mmCIF file of C-alpha atoms and ligand atoms in Angstrom:
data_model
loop_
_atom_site.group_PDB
_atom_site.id
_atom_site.type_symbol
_atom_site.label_atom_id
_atom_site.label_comp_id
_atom_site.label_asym_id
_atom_site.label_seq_id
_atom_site.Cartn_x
_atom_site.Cartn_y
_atom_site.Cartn_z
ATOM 1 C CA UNK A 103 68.453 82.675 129.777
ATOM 2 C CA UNK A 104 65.359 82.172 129.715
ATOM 3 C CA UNK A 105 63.498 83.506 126.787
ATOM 4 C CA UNK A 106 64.663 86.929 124.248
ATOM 5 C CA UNK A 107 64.221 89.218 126.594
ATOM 6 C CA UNK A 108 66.806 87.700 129.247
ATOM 7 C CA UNK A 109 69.792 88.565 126.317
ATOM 8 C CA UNK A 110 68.826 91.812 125.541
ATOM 9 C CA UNK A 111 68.679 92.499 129.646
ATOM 10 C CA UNK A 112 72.579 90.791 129.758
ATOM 11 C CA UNK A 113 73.797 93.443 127.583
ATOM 12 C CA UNK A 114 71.868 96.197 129.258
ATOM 13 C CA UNK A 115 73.691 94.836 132.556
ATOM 14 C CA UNK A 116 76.364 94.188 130.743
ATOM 15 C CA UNK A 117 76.813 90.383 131.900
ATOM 16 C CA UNK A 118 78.737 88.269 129.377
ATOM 17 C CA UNK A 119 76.360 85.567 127.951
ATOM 18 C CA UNK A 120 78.100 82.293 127.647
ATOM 19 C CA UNK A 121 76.840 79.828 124.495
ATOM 20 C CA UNK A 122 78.301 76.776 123.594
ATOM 21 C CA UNK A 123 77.740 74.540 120.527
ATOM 22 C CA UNK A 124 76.853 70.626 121.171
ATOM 23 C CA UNK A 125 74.717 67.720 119.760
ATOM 24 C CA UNK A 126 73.856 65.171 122.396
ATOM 25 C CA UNK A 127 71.906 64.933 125.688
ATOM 26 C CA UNK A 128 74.770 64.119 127.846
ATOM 27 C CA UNK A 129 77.208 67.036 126.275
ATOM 28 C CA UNK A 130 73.382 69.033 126.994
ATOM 29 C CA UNK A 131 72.846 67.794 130.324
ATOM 30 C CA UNK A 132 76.632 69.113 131.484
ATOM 31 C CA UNK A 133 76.396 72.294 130.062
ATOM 32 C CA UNK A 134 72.978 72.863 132.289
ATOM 33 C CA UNK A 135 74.803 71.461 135.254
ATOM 34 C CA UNK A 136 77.374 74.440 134.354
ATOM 35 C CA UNK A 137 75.184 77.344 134.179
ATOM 36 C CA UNK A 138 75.774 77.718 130.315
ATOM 37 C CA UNK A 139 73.435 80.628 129.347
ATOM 38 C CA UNK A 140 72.597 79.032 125.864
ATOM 39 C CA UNK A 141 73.031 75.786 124.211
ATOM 40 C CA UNK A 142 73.711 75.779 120.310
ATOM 41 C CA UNK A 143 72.682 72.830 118.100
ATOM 42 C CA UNK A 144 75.310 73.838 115.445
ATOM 43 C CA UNK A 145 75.042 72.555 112.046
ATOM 44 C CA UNK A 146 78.998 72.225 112.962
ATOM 45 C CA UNK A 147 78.057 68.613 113.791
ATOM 46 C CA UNK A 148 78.483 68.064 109.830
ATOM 47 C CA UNK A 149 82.452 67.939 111.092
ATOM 48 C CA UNK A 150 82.561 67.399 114.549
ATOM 49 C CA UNK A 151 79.847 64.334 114.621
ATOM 50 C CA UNK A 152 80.115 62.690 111.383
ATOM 51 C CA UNK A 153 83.530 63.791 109.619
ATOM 52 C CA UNK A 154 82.854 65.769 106.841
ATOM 53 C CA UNK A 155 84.432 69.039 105.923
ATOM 54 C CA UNK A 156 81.716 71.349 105.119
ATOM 55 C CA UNK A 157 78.561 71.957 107.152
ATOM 56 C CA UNK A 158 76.839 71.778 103.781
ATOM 57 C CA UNK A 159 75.249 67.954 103.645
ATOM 58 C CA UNK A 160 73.964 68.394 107.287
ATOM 59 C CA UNK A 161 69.603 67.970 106.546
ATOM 60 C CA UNK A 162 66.755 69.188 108.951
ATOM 61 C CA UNK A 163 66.318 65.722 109.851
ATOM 62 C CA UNK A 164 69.842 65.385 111.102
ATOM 63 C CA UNK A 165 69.410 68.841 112.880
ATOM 64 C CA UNK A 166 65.453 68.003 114.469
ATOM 65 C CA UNK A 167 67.542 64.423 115.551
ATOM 66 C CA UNK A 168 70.135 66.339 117.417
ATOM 67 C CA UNK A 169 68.199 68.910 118.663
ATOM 68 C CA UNK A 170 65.740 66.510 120.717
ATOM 69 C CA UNK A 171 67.952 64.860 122.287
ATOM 70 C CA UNK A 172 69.418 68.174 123.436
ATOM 71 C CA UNK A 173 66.454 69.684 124.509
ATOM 72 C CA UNK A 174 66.353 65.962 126.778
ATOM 73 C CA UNK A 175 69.184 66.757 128.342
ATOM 74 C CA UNK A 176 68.684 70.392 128.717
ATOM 75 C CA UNK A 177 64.972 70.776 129.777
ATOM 76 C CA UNK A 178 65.910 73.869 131.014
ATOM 77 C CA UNK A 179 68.481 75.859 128.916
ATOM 78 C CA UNK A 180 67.626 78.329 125.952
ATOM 79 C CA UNK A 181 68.063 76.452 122.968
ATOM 80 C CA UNK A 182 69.187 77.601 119.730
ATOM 81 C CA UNK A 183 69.279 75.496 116.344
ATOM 82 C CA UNK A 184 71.297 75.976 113.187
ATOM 83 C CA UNK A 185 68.851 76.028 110.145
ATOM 84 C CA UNK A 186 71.117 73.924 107.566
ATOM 85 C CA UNK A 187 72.415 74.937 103.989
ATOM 86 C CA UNK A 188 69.179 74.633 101.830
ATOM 87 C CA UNK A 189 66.814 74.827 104.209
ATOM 88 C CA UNK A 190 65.974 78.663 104.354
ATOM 89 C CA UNK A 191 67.455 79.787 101.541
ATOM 90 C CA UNK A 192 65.301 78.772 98.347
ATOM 91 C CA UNK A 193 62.089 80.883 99.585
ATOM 92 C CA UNK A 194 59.900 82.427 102.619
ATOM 93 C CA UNK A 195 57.394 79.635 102.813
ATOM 94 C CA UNK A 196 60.086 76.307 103.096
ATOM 95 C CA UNK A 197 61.968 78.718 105.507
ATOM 96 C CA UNK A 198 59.181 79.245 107.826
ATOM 97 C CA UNK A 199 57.936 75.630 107.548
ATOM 98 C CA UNK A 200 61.341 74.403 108.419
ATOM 99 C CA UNK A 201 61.631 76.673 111.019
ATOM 100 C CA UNK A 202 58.141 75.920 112.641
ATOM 101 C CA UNK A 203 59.356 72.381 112.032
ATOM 102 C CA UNK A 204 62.424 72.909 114.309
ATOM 103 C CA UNK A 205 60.392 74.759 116.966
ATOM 104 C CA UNK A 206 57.477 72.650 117.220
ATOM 105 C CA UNK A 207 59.097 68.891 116.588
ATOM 106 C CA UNK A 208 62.393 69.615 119.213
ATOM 107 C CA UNK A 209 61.415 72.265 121.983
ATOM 108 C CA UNK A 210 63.715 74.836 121.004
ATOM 109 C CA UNK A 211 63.100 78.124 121.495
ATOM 110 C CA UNK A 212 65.013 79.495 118.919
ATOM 111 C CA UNK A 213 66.630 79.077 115.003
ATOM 112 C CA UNK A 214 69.659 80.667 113.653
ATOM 113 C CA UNK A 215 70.402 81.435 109.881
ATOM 114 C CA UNK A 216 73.667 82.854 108.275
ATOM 115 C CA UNK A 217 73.723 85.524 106.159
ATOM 116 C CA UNK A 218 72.659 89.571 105.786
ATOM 117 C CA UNK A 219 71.056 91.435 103.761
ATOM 118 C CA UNK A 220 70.052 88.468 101.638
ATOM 119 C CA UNK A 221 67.858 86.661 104.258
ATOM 120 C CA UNK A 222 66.684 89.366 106.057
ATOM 121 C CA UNK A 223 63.044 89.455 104.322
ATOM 122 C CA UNK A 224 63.241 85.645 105.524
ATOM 123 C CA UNK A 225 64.208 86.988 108.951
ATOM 124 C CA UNK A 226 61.174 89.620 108.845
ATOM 125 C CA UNK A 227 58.566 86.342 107.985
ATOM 126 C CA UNK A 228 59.851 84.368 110.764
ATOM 127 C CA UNK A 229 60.265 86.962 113.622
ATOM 128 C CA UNK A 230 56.611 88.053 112.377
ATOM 129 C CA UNK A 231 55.029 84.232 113.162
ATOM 130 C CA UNK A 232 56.875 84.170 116.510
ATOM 131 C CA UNK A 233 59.849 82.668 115.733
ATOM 132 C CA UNK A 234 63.241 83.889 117.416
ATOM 133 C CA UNK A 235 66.357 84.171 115.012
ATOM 134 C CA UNK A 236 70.043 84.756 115.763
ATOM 135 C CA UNK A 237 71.936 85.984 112.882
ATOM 136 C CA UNK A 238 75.332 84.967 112.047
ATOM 137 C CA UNK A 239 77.962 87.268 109.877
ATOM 138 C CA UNK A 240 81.381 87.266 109.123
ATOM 139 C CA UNK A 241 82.520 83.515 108.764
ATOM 140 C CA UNK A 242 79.339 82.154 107.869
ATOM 141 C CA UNK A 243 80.529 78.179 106.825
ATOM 142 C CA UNK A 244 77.420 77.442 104.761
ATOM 143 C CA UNK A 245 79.043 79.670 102.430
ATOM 144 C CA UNK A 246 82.936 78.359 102.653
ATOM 145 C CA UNK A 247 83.117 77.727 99.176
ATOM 146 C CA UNK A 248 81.977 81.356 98.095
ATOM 147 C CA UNK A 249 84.112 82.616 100.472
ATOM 148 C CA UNK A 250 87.043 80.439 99.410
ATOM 149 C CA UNK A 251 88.073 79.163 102.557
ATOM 150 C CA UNK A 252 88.012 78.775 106.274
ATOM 151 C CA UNK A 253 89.022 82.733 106.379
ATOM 152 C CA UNK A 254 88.924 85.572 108.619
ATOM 153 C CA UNK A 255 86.572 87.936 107.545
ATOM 154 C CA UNK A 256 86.471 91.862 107.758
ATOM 155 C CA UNK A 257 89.931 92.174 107.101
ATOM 156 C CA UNK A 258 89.425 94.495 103.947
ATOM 157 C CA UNK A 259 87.525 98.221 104.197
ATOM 158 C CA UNK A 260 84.718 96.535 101.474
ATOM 159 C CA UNK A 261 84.353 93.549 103.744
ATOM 160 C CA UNK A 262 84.005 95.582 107.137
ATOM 161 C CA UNK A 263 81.615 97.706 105.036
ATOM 162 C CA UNK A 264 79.491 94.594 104.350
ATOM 163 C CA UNK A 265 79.511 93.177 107.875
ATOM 164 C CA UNK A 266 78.635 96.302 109.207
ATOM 165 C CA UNK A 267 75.450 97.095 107.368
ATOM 166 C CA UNK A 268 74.291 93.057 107.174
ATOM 167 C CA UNK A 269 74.656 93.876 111.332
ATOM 168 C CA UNK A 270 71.952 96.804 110.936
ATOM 169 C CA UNK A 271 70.049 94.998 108.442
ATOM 170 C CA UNK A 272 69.527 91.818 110.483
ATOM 171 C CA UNK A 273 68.521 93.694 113.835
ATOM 172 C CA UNK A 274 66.003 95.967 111.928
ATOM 173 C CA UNK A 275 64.527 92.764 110.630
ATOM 174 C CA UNK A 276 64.074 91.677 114.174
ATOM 175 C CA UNK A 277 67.141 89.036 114.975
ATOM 176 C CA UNK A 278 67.417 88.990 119.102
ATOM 177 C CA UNK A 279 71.356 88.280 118.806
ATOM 178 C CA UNK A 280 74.079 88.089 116.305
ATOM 179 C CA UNK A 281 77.017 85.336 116.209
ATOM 180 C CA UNK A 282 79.980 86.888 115.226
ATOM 181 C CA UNK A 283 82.732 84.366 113.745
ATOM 182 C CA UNK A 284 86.385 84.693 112.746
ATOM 183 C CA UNK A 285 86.345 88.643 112.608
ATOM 184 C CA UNK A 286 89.203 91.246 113.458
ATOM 185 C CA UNK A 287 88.138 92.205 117.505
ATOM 186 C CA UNK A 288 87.900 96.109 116.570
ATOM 187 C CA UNK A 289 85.520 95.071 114.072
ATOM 188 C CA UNK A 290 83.883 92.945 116.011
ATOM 189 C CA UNK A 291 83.558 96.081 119.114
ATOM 190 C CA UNK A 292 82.370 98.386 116.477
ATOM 191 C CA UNK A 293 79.170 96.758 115.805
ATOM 192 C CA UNK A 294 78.833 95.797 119.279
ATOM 193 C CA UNK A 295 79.245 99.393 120.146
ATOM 194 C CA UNK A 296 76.484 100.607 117.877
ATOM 195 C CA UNK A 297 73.635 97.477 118.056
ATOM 196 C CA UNK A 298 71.048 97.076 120.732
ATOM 197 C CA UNK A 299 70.733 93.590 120.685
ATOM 198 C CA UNK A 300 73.971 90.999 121.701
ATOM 199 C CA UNK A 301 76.575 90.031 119.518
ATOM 200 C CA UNK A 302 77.821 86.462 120.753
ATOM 201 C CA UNK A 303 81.438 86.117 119.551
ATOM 202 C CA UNK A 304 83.930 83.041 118.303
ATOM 203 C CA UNK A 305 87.067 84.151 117.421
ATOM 204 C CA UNK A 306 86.156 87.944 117.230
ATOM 205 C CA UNK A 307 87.965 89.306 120.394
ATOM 206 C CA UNK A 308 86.639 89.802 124.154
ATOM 207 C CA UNK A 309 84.591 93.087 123.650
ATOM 208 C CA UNK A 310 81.397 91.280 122.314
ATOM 209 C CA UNK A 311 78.615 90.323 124.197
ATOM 210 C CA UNK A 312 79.383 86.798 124.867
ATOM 211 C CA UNK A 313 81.522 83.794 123.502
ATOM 212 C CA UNK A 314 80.662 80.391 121.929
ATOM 213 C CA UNK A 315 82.888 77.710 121.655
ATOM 214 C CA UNK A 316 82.320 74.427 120.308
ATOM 215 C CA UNK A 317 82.008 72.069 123.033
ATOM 216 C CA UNK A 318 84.418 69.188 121.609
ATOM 217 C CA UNK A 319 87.027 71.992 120.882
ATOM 218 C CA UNK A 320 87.363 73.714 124.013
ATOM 219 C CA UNK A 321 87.191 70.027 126.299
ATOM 220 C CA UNK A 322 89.937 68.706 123.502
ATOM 221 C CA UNK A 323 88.493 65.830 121.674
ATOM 222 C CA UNK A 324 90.426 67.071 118.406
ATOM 223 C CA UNK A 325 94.272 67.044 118.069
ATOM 224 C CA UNK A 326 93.915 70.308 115.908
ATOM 225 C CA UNK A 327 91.706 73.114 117.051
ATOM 226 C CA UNK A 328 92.025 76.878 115.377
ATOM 227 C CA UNK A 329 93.640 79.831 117.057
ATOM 228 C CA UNK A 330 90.720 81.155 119.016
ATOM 229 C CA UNK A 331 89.942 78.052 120.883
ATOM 230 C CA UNK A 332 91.117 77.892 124.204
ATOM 231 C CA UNK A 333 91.447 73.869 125.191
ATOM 232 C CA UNK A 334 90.179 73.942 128.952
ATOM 233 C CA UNK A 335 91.008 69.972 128.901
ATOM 234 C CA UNK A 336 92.651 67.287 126.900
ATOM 235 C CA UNK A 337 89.703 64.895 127.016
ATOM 236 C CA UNK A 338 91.054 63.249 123.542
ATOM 237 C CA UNK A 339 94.133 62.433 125.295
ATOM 238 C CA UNK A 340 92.348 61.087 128.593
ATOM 239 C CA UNK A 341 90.026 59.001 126.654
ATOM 240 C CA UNK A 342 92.663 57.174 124.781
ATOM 241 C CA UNK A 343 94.713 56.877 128.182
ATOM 242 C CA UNK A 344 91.693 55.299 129.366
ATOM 243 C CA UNK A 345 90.900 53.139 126.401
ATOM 244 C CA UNK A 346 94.482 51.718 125.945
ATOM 245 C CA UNK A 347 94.464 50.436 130.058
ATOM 246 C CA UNK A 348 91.103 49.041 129.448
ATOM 247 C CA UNK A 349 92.427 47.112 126.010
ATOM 248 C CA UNK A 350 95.634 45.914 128.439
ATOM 249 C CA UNK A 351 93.921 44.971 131.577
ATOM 250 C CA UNK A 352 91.627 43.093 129.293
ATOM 251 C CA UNK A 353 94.061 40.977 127.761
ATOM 252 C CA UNK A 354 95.843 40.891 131.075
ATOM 253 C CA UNK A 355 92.816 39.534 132.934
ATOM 254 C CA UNK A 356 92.827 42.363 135.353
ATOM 255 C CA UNK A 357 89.627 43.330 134.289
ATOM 256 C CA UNK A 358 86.802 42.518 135.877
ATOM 257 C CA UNK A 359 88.021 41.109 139.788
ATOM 258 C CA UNK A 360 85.731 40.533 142.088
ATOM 259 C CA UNK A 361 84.517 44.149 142.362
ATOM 260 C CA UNK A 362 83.172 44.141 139.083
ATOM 261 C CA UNK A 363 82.153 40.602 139.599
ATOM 262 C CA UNK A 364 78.674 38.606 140.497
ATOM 263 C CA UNK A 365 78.707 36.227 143.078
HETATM 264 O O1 LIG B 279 77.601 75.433 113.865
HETATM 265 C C1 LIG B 279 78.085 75.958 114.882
HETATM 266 O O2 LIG B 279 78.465 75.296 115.857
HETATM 267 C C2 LIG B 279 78.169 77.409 114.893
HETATM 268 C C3 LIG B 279 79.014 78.048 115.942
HETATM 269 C C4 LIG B 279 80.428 77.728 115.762
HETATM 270 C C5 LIG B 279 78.761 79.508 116.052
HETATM 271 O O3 LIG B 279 77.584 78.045 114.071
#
């Protein structure tokens, strides 16, 4: 991907667009060696990068951080950054001077805000000054606590309902994809079915337009992971493999010999 215009060509052509969520320039550089369509700074590094349970403390500061030393390692990948919790949702003018903030201080092309209805006149502002957004519905975490939980959402006919028209709202407002998290997969087809632009999917079936995963859930670094994550490694068990013969050939002396050695 190279700019907008490459996602909305996938789905014309109907080629799955593959996105995956990560915080660092190496994690960035190995997901360009891969081919990875589109590289996600997700405010999910809250958890994943410093431990806490909510995405909610995560600042711009923290995000801009992350995000440069992505774009480092990913010259050349489309690059997508989570606006956090706070800093699009009090009005227009902090949202686009975050925004601008993210674009012009990191070298992403793109921000993405949760929610429907409710930030699509935000959406409208941004798209207007040049900005691309990707939406995100259904299990939107900035919102965990109004939603009481880590949930699956959709599951009731008011809920679908919701999704549904927040879908239409956000692509009239001029978002050039939607994620799509923790959804029921019919759901999840219908609004595929009937939008123009891309729905990217986690945890909402195979019939959207493409998947994201979070990097350090799909290579293993956590013992727990949720249902829809597929592990395609057990790095977290490798690295501790590693770590413990590195601890005993330590204290063994079998670390460094000569080969590791100066004369
Ligand atoms: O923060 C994140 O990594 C995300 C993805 C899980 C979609 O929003």
């Amino acid at each position: 991907m190279k700019t907008i215009i490459d996602f909305l060509k996938a789905k014309k052509e109907k080629r799955k667009i593959t996105m995956i969520s990560t915080y660092d320039y190496w994690s960035a550089m190995l997901c360009e060696k891969a081919g990875i369509d589109t590289i996600l700074v997700g405010d999910s590094l809250g958890m994943v990068i410093q431990g806490r349970n909510t995405t909610l403390p995560v600042t711009l500061e923290e995000m801009i951080y992350h995000a440069k030393a992505v774009r480092r390692g990913a010259p050349n990948t489309f690059i997508v950054v989570d606006m956090p919790f706070l800093s699009y949702q009090v009005n227009k003018d902090e949202a686009t001077k975050n925004a601008g903030r993210i674009l012009k201080e990191t070298g992403a092309n793109a921000v993405k805000l949760e929610g429907g209805e409710e930030i699509a006149k935000t959406v409208e502002k941004l798209v207007s000054i040049g900005i691309p957004v990707m939406g995100h519905l259904g299990l939107t975490p900035q919102s965990v606590h109004a939603l009481g939980g880590y949930k699956v959402q959709g599951r009731t006919l008011e809920q679908q309902k919701k999704i549904i028209k927040d879908a239409k709202i956000l692509e009239q407002a001029g978002v050039f994809s939607i994620v799509l998290e923790a959804v029921p997969s019919k759901l999840a087809q219908e609004i595929t079915d009937f939008l123009e632009i891309p729905t990217i999917g986690i945890g909402a079936g195979n019939k959207t337009d493409g998947q994201v995963l979070v990097l350090h859930d799909l290579i293993g670094i956590f013992e727990k992971t949720p249902k829809f994550v597929k592990r395609y490694m057990e790095a977290g068990k490798m690295i501790v493999e590693s770590l413990e013969k590195f601890k005993e050939e330590v204290q063994e002396g079998i670390f460094p010999d000569e080969n590791y050695t100066y004369e």
